[in-house]
Amino acid sequence: MNPATDIIKNNHRGLINQTSATNYAIDALKQKQFFKLVCGASLADIQMIENLCFVFALAGTHVIDLAPKADVIFAARRGIEKALSRDRSRPVPTPLLMASIQLDKDPHFRKIEVDYSLCDLCSACVKVCPTEAFKIENKKFIYSAEKCYGCGICPSYCHVSALEMIDTKPTPIETLKEMLLLNIEAIEFHFGGNFQKLEEIWSDVVKICQGKPLLLSFSIGSGLLSNEQIKNAANLCYKLAGKDIILQCDGTPMSGGINKKLDKKDKNGQIGYNKDSPSLQVAKIIEEEKLPVYLQISGGTNESSYAMATEAGININGVAIGSYARKLLMPYLNSLDNENQLKEAVNIAKFLVNSVGGKQ
Ligand code: SF4
Ligand code: SF4
């Protein structure tokens, strides 16, 4: 028997109503107010995920994007249930869980590997890792792989080259089957630079998903494809999966909200919004294809991203924020039992969620 089957039997979903979660996400896409929290396709820190999902469910996020792992999904559900049961007189809407699935080599699915024999405990990596994946205790170097989401920052800080980025192996069909067994109803496919891979596996995907009301998303990355390939990838996704899919226009993955509004002139004399941001460039290319799909930007996104798209005249349905949201929330995540800390964390999350659609 598949181990996931046993897990499901013991995993009743209590307060979570999948249909209302799907409707909540689709309505937001239609109203161009869609917000997705990206926990990270490789992040498997169970406590961090539960806490992030708790805070963002209270803040009204529409979708939460997760690594395709049973324990990660259960942690997310625990966080959401905690939010739903917190104050029944003021119910919060249920967010939809989306699992990210890798079809080919893709930067979202990487992990660090450590050569402990080289490490001299200089602590440079400890200082730069955004998720505190490294610790030095009693003169021992400790790496928690589940905290690494593959941002790729640390190797360049290690002066003895003890840190190496490793690609994880794609197993799309097995992963998809397991996610469906876990009743996941939103899937995002990442094909990296090889969008034709989608065509190869599509008949299997259709067979496996039959009858399931899935919300499908496809991540199309700017650094991995030429403009022509971006167009072709978008058209292929539409040809295979039809209308009402999400095309995630990915800019600079895991870069932590770099596309800020500039209050002062930058070195190119630019002020205001950076309309050349890679995610907006992808959205612009796809928008010209006039496909009946939802466009959502990601990669370098922050609270300015929706306004930036509007100012650039690019019609998007939503924004996903990952590293930037985690960075803002990190100082609060271990003290959510304190009501003031929780309130502050939820206010920050609401600020991000409400930045989409010009609600603030
Ligand atoms: S810095 Fe980035 S790549 Fe390195 S361990 Fe931390 S999350 Fe992983
Ligand atoms: S930067 Fe390299 S040498 Fe320094 S603590 Fe990290 S792994 Fe060890």
XYZ file of C-alpha atoms and ligand atoms in Angstrom:
376
model
C 0.000 0.000 0.000
C 1.129 3.525 -0.750
C 2.275 5.120 2.534
C 0.283 8.248 1.618
C -2.960 6.212 1.826
C -2.311 5.406 5.471
C -1.472 9.000 6.161
C -4.745 10.187 4.596
C -6.825 7.848 6.714
C -5.460 9.581 9.782
C -5.767 13.010 8.312
C -9.300 14.271 8.523
C -9.468 17.847 7.364
C -11.778 19.120 10.065
C -12.847 22.674 9.363
C -11.270 22.941 5.922
C -13.884 23.122 3.169
C -12.153 22.540 -0.156
C -14.983 23.837 -2.350
C -15.234 27.150 -0.580
C -11.417 27.457 -0.713
C -11.428 26.911 -4.489
C -14.254 29.429 -4.985
C -12.457 31.964 -2.804
C -9.320 31.657 -4.986
C -11.181 31.785 -8.311
C -13.283 34.804 -7.278
C -10.098 36.642 -6.314
C -8.519 35.811 -9.687
C -11.577 37.151 -11.505
C -11.574 40.317 -9.404
C -7.805 40.780 -9.926
C -7.222 40.665 -6.179
C -5.537 37.282 -5.984
C -2.740 36.807 -3.438
C -0.624 33.682 -3.096
C 1.745 33.049 -0.213
C 4.705 31.013 -1.436
C 6.047 28.894 1.398
C 8.611 27.517 -1.056
C 8.796 24.472 -3.314
C 11.717 23.153 -1.246
C 10.972 24.499 2.229
C 10.132 21.666 4.634
C 10.512 23.339 8.022
C 7.264 22.057 9.523
C 6.944 24.578 12.354
C 7.717 27.536 10.114
C 5.143 26.362 7.572
C 2.427 25.839 10.188
C 3.067 29.299 11.625
C 3.167 31.033 8.234
C -0.095 29.361 7.207
C -1.728 30.338 10.513
C -0.787 34.015 10.075
C -1.601 34.232 6.360
C -4.931 32.417 6.749
C -5.884 35.043 9.353
C -4.781 37.710 6.865
C -7.026 36.321 4.097
C -4.530 34.844 1.611
C -6.284 33.054 -1.279
C -3.723 30.339 -1.971
C -0.706 28.899 -0.150
C 1.962 27.325 -2.347
C 3.865 24.432 -0.753
C 6.492 21.753 -1.294
C 4.802 18.519 -2.452
C 5.371 16.568 0.755
C 2.801 14.989 3.055
C 4.230 16.401 6.286
C 4.372 19.890 4.756
C 0.720 19.665 3.643
C -0.368 18.500 7.106
C 1.569 21.327 8.762
C -0.171 23.828 6.462
C -3.581 22.333 7.307
C -2.830 22.545 11.038
C -1.973 26.238 10.646
C -5.156 26.928 8.665
C -7.352 24.981 11.111
C -5.880 27.008 13.947
C -6.847 30.207 12.118
C -10.345 28.932 11.277
C -11.081 27.885 14.840
C -9.650 30.998 16.479
C -12.710 33.205 16.560
C -15.862 31.594 15.184
C -17.775 34.888 15.471
C -15.420 36.447 12.903
C -14.750 33.612 10.436
C -11.803 33.890 8.060
C -12.031 32.509 4.495
C -10.237 29.207 3.829
C -7.159 29.435 1.603
C -6.557 26.797 -1.061
C -3.395 24.697 -0.833
C -1.313 24.419 -3.985
C 1.522 21.900 -4.396
C 4.445 22.750 -6.668
C 5.587 19.921 -8.911
C 8.891 19.843 -10.766
C 8.905 18.599 -14.381
C 12.528 19.368 -15.169
C 15.535 21.089 -13.648
C 14.166 24.231 -11.955
C 15.772 26.610 -9.430
C 12.830 26.311 -7.017
C 13.760 22.695 -6.310
C 17.327 22.924 -5.046
C 19.017 22.210 -1.742
C 22.396 22.900 -0.237
C 24.764 20.035 0.453
C 27.536 20.548 2.992
C 31.036 19.103 2.926
C 31.597 19.133 6.690
C 35.257 18.172 6.300
C 36.008 21.568 4.710
C 34.098 23.798 7.112
C 36.255 25.866 9.489
C 33.263 27.374 11.365
C 33.832 30.901 10.034
C 30.029 31.498 10.371
C 29.669 33.553 7.166
C 26.821 31.327 5.934
C 25.082 31.435 9.330
C 24.803 35.207 8.984
C 23.359 35.262 5.460
C 20.864 32.386 5.378
C 17.337 33.917 5.462
C 15.769 30.836 7.071
C 18.462 30.119 9.688
C 19.329 26.770 8.131
C 22.839 26.858 9.667
C 23.919 26.948 13.309
C 27.226 26.622 15.096
C 26.849 25.051 18.543
C 29.624 23.795 20.790
C 32.088 24.242 17.929
C 29.941 22.038 15.700
C 28.430 23.071 12.378
C 24.746 22.111 12.125
C 22.755 22.259 8.861
C 18.963 21.762 8.885
C 18.198 20.759 5.288
C 14.428 21.130 5.794
C 14.910 24.884 6.311
C 16.775 25.364 3.017
C 14.550 26.581 0.185
C 17.359 26.814 -2.357
C 17.783 30.590 -2.616
C 21.436 30.061 -3.615
C 22.896 32.893 -1.521
C 25.234 30.983 0.784
C 27.736 29.189 -1.512
C 29.367 32.444 -2.581
C 29.962 33.362 1.089
C 31.820 30.149 1.892
C 35.552 30.754 1.465
C 36.402 27.030 1.481
C 33.651 25.962 -0.988
C 32.002 23.654 1.534
C 28.488 24.524 0.298
C 27.110 23.226 -2.978
C 23.678 23.666 -4.591
C 22.200 20.317 -5.610
C 19.201 19.904 -7.930
C 16.538 17.540 -6.664
C 15.361 14.827 -9.043
C 11.983 15.424 -10.721
C 9.389 12.666 -10.213
C 6.281 14.487 -11.534
C 3.829 11.624 -12.021
C 4.528 9.931 -8.673
C 4.365 13.293 -6.921
C 1.094 14.227 -8.612
C -0.497 10.901 -7.578
C 0.565 11.420 -3.990
C -0.761 14.996 -3.936
C -4.151 13.850 -5.242
C -4.282 11.156 -2.575
C -3.740 13.938 -0.079
C -6.731 15.796 -1.585
C -4.675 18.683 -2.896
C -6.830 20.585 -5.377
C -4.404 23.085 -6.823
C -1.183 22.136 -8.601
C 1.580 24.270 -10.012
C 3.906 22.793 -12.631
C 7.492 24.054 -12.917
C 9.290 23.042 -16.098
C 12.392 25.235 -15.745
C 13.909 25.749 -19.204
C 12.253 22.692 -20.744
C 8.590 23.553 -21.342
C 8.229 20.751 -23.938
C 8.437 18.351 -20.994
C 4.819 19.300 -20.322
C 3.713 17.810 -23.623
C 5.543 14.545 -22.844
C 3.721 13.918 -19.595
C 0.381 15.593 -20.296
C -1.664 12.519 -21.261
C -0.587 10.883 -17.968
C -1.518 14.030 -16.053
C -4.990 14.051 -17.634
C -5.489 10.359 -16.838
C -4.448 10.783 -13.210
C -6.440 13.981 -12.606
C -9.658 12.808 -14.221
C -12.752 14.180 -12.534
C -10.824 16.182 -9.950
C -11.719 19.878 -9.812
C -8.136 21.101 -10.000
C -6.950 24.673 -10.216
C -3.826 24.486 -12.390
C -0.928 26.892 -12.486
C 2.213 26.873 -14.664
C 5.362 28.718 -13.683
C 7.112 30.408 -16.626
C 10.500 31.831 -15.666
C 12.193 34.818 -17.296
C 15.825 33.801 -16.800
C 15.246 30.334 -18.206
C 13.460 31.096 -21.488
C 13.889 33.532 -24.384
C 10.973 35.856 -25.223
C 9.947 33.553 -28.037
C 10.062 30.526 -25.712
C 7.954 32.383 -23.121
C 5.275 32.910 -25.796
C 5.487 29.288 -26.898
C 5.357 28.002 -23.313
C 2.255 30.091 -22.548
C 0.502 28.882 -25.702
C 1.414 25.273 -24.960
C 0.004 25.498 -21.408
C -3.247 26.919 -22.807
C -3.386 24.342 -25.608
C -2.974 21.467 -23.149
C -4.830 22.659 -20.065
C -7.397 25.065 -21.529
C -8.694 28.357 -20.201
C -8.932 29.479 -16.579
C -5.448 28.307 -15.725
C -2.945 30.504 -13.912
C 0.255 31.421 -15.704
C 2.782 32.420 -13.090
C 5.090 35.020 -14.645
C 8.277 34.383 -12.702
C 10.951 37.056 -12.510
C 13.930 36.459 -10.248
C 12.982 33.451 -8.131
C 13.669 33.573 -4.390
C 15.247 37.026 -4.592
C 13.341 38.490 -1.634
C 11.222 41.377 -2.935
C 13.929 43.156 -4.908
C 11.567 45.049 -7.203
C 11.051 47.935 -4.791
C 9.557 51.283 -5.578
C 12.460 53.742 -5.778
C 11.991 56.980 -3.828
C 15.354 58.332 -4.965
C 16.941 58.134 -8.386
C 18.928 54.937 -8.952
C 22.220 54.839 -10.876
C 20.311 54.956 -14.167
C 18.437 58.068 -13.063
C 15.251 56.049 -12.621
C 12.664 56.876 -9.988
C 9.341 55.231 -9.067
C 8.456 51.742 -10.226
C 10.824 49.512 -12.151
C 8.720 48.650 -15.156
C 11.561 46.510 -16.535
C 11.223 44.022 -13.698
C 11.663 40.494 -15.086
C 8.257 39.245 -13.842
C 6.491 42.162 -15.547
C 8.418 41.513 -18.742
C 7.136 37.912 -18.757
C 3.589 39.129 -18.039
C 3.813 41.672 -20.865
C 4.956 39.054 -23.388
C 2.180 36.656 -22.387
C -0.487 39.372 -22.255
C 0.177 40.133 -25.924
C -0.883 36.571 -26.763
C -4.419 37.430 -25.533
C -5.031 34.003 -23.981
C -8.079 33.483 -21.709
C -5.878 32.708 -18.695
C -5.103 34.369 -15.366
C -1.739 36.129 -15.130
C -0.006 36.250 -11.777
C 3.469 37.637 -11.146
C 6.125 36.213 -8.822
C 9.891 36.359 -8.174
C 11.167 39.620 -6.668
C 7.615 40.655 -5.757
C 6.580 42.791 -2.779
C 3.835 45.208 -1.688
C 4.615 47.504 -4.675
C 4.259 44.814 -7.329
C 0.568 45.180 -8.158
C 0.838 48.983 -8.376
C 3.957 48.571 -10.499
C 2.058 46.394 -12.983
C -0.850 48.841 -13.089
C 1.466 51.756 -13.728
C 3.151 49.808 -16.522
C -0.299 49.135 -18.054
C 0.017 45.369 -17.592
C -3.178 43.601 -16.734
C -2.485 41.012 -14.022
C -4.888 38.990 -11.875
C -2.656 38.511 -8.894
C 0.682 38.471 -7.123
C 2.598 35.725 -5.330
C 5.070 36.665 -2.614
C 7.521 34.221 -1.046
C 10.968 35.108 0.286
C 9.977 38.706 1.001
C 6.948 37.640 3.070
C 9.037 35.130 5.015
C 11.726 37.736 5.655
C 9.173 40.204 7.083
C 7.512 37.534 9.236
C 10.643 35.738 10.542
C 11.017 37.926 13.683
C 7.458 37.013 14.782
C 7.105 33.344 13.908
C 8.474 31.937 17.162
C 6.371 34.151 19.420
C 2.859 33.883 17.993
C 1.511 32.780 21.400
C 1.943 36.389 22.424
C -1.220 38.209 21.236
C 0.622 41.455 20.443
C 3.215 39.658 18.351
C 0.482 37.728 16.535
C -1.441 40.930 15.859
C 1.646 42.590 14.396
C 2.412 39.538 12.256
C -1.160 39.422 10.900
C -1.059 43.158 10.147
C 2.113 42.698 8.089
C 0.544 39.756 6.243
C -2.658 41.765 5.597
C -0.564 44.634 4.257
C 0.870 42.248 1.645
C -2.438 40.510 0.840
C -4.292 43.820 0.483
C -1.618 45.334 -1.748
C -3.132 43.351 -4.623
C -6.043 45.013 -6.372
C -5.370 48.399 -4.862
C -7.268 47.656 -1.631
C -5.040 49.883 0.503
S 21.153 30.660 2.213
Fe 19.541 29.907 0.817
S 20.525 28.182 -0.271
Fe 21.767 28.595 1.557
S 20.949 27.207 3.133
Fe 19.893 29.179 3.380
S 18.013 28.927 2.164
Fe 19.428 27.311 1.495
S 30.690 29.695 5.307
Fe 31.608 27.679 4.867
S 33.345 27.562 6.263
Fe 32.030 29.203 7.016
S 30.682 28.211 8.522
Fe 29.599 28.158 6.557
S 30.152 26.190 5.655
Fe 31.603 26.571 7.293
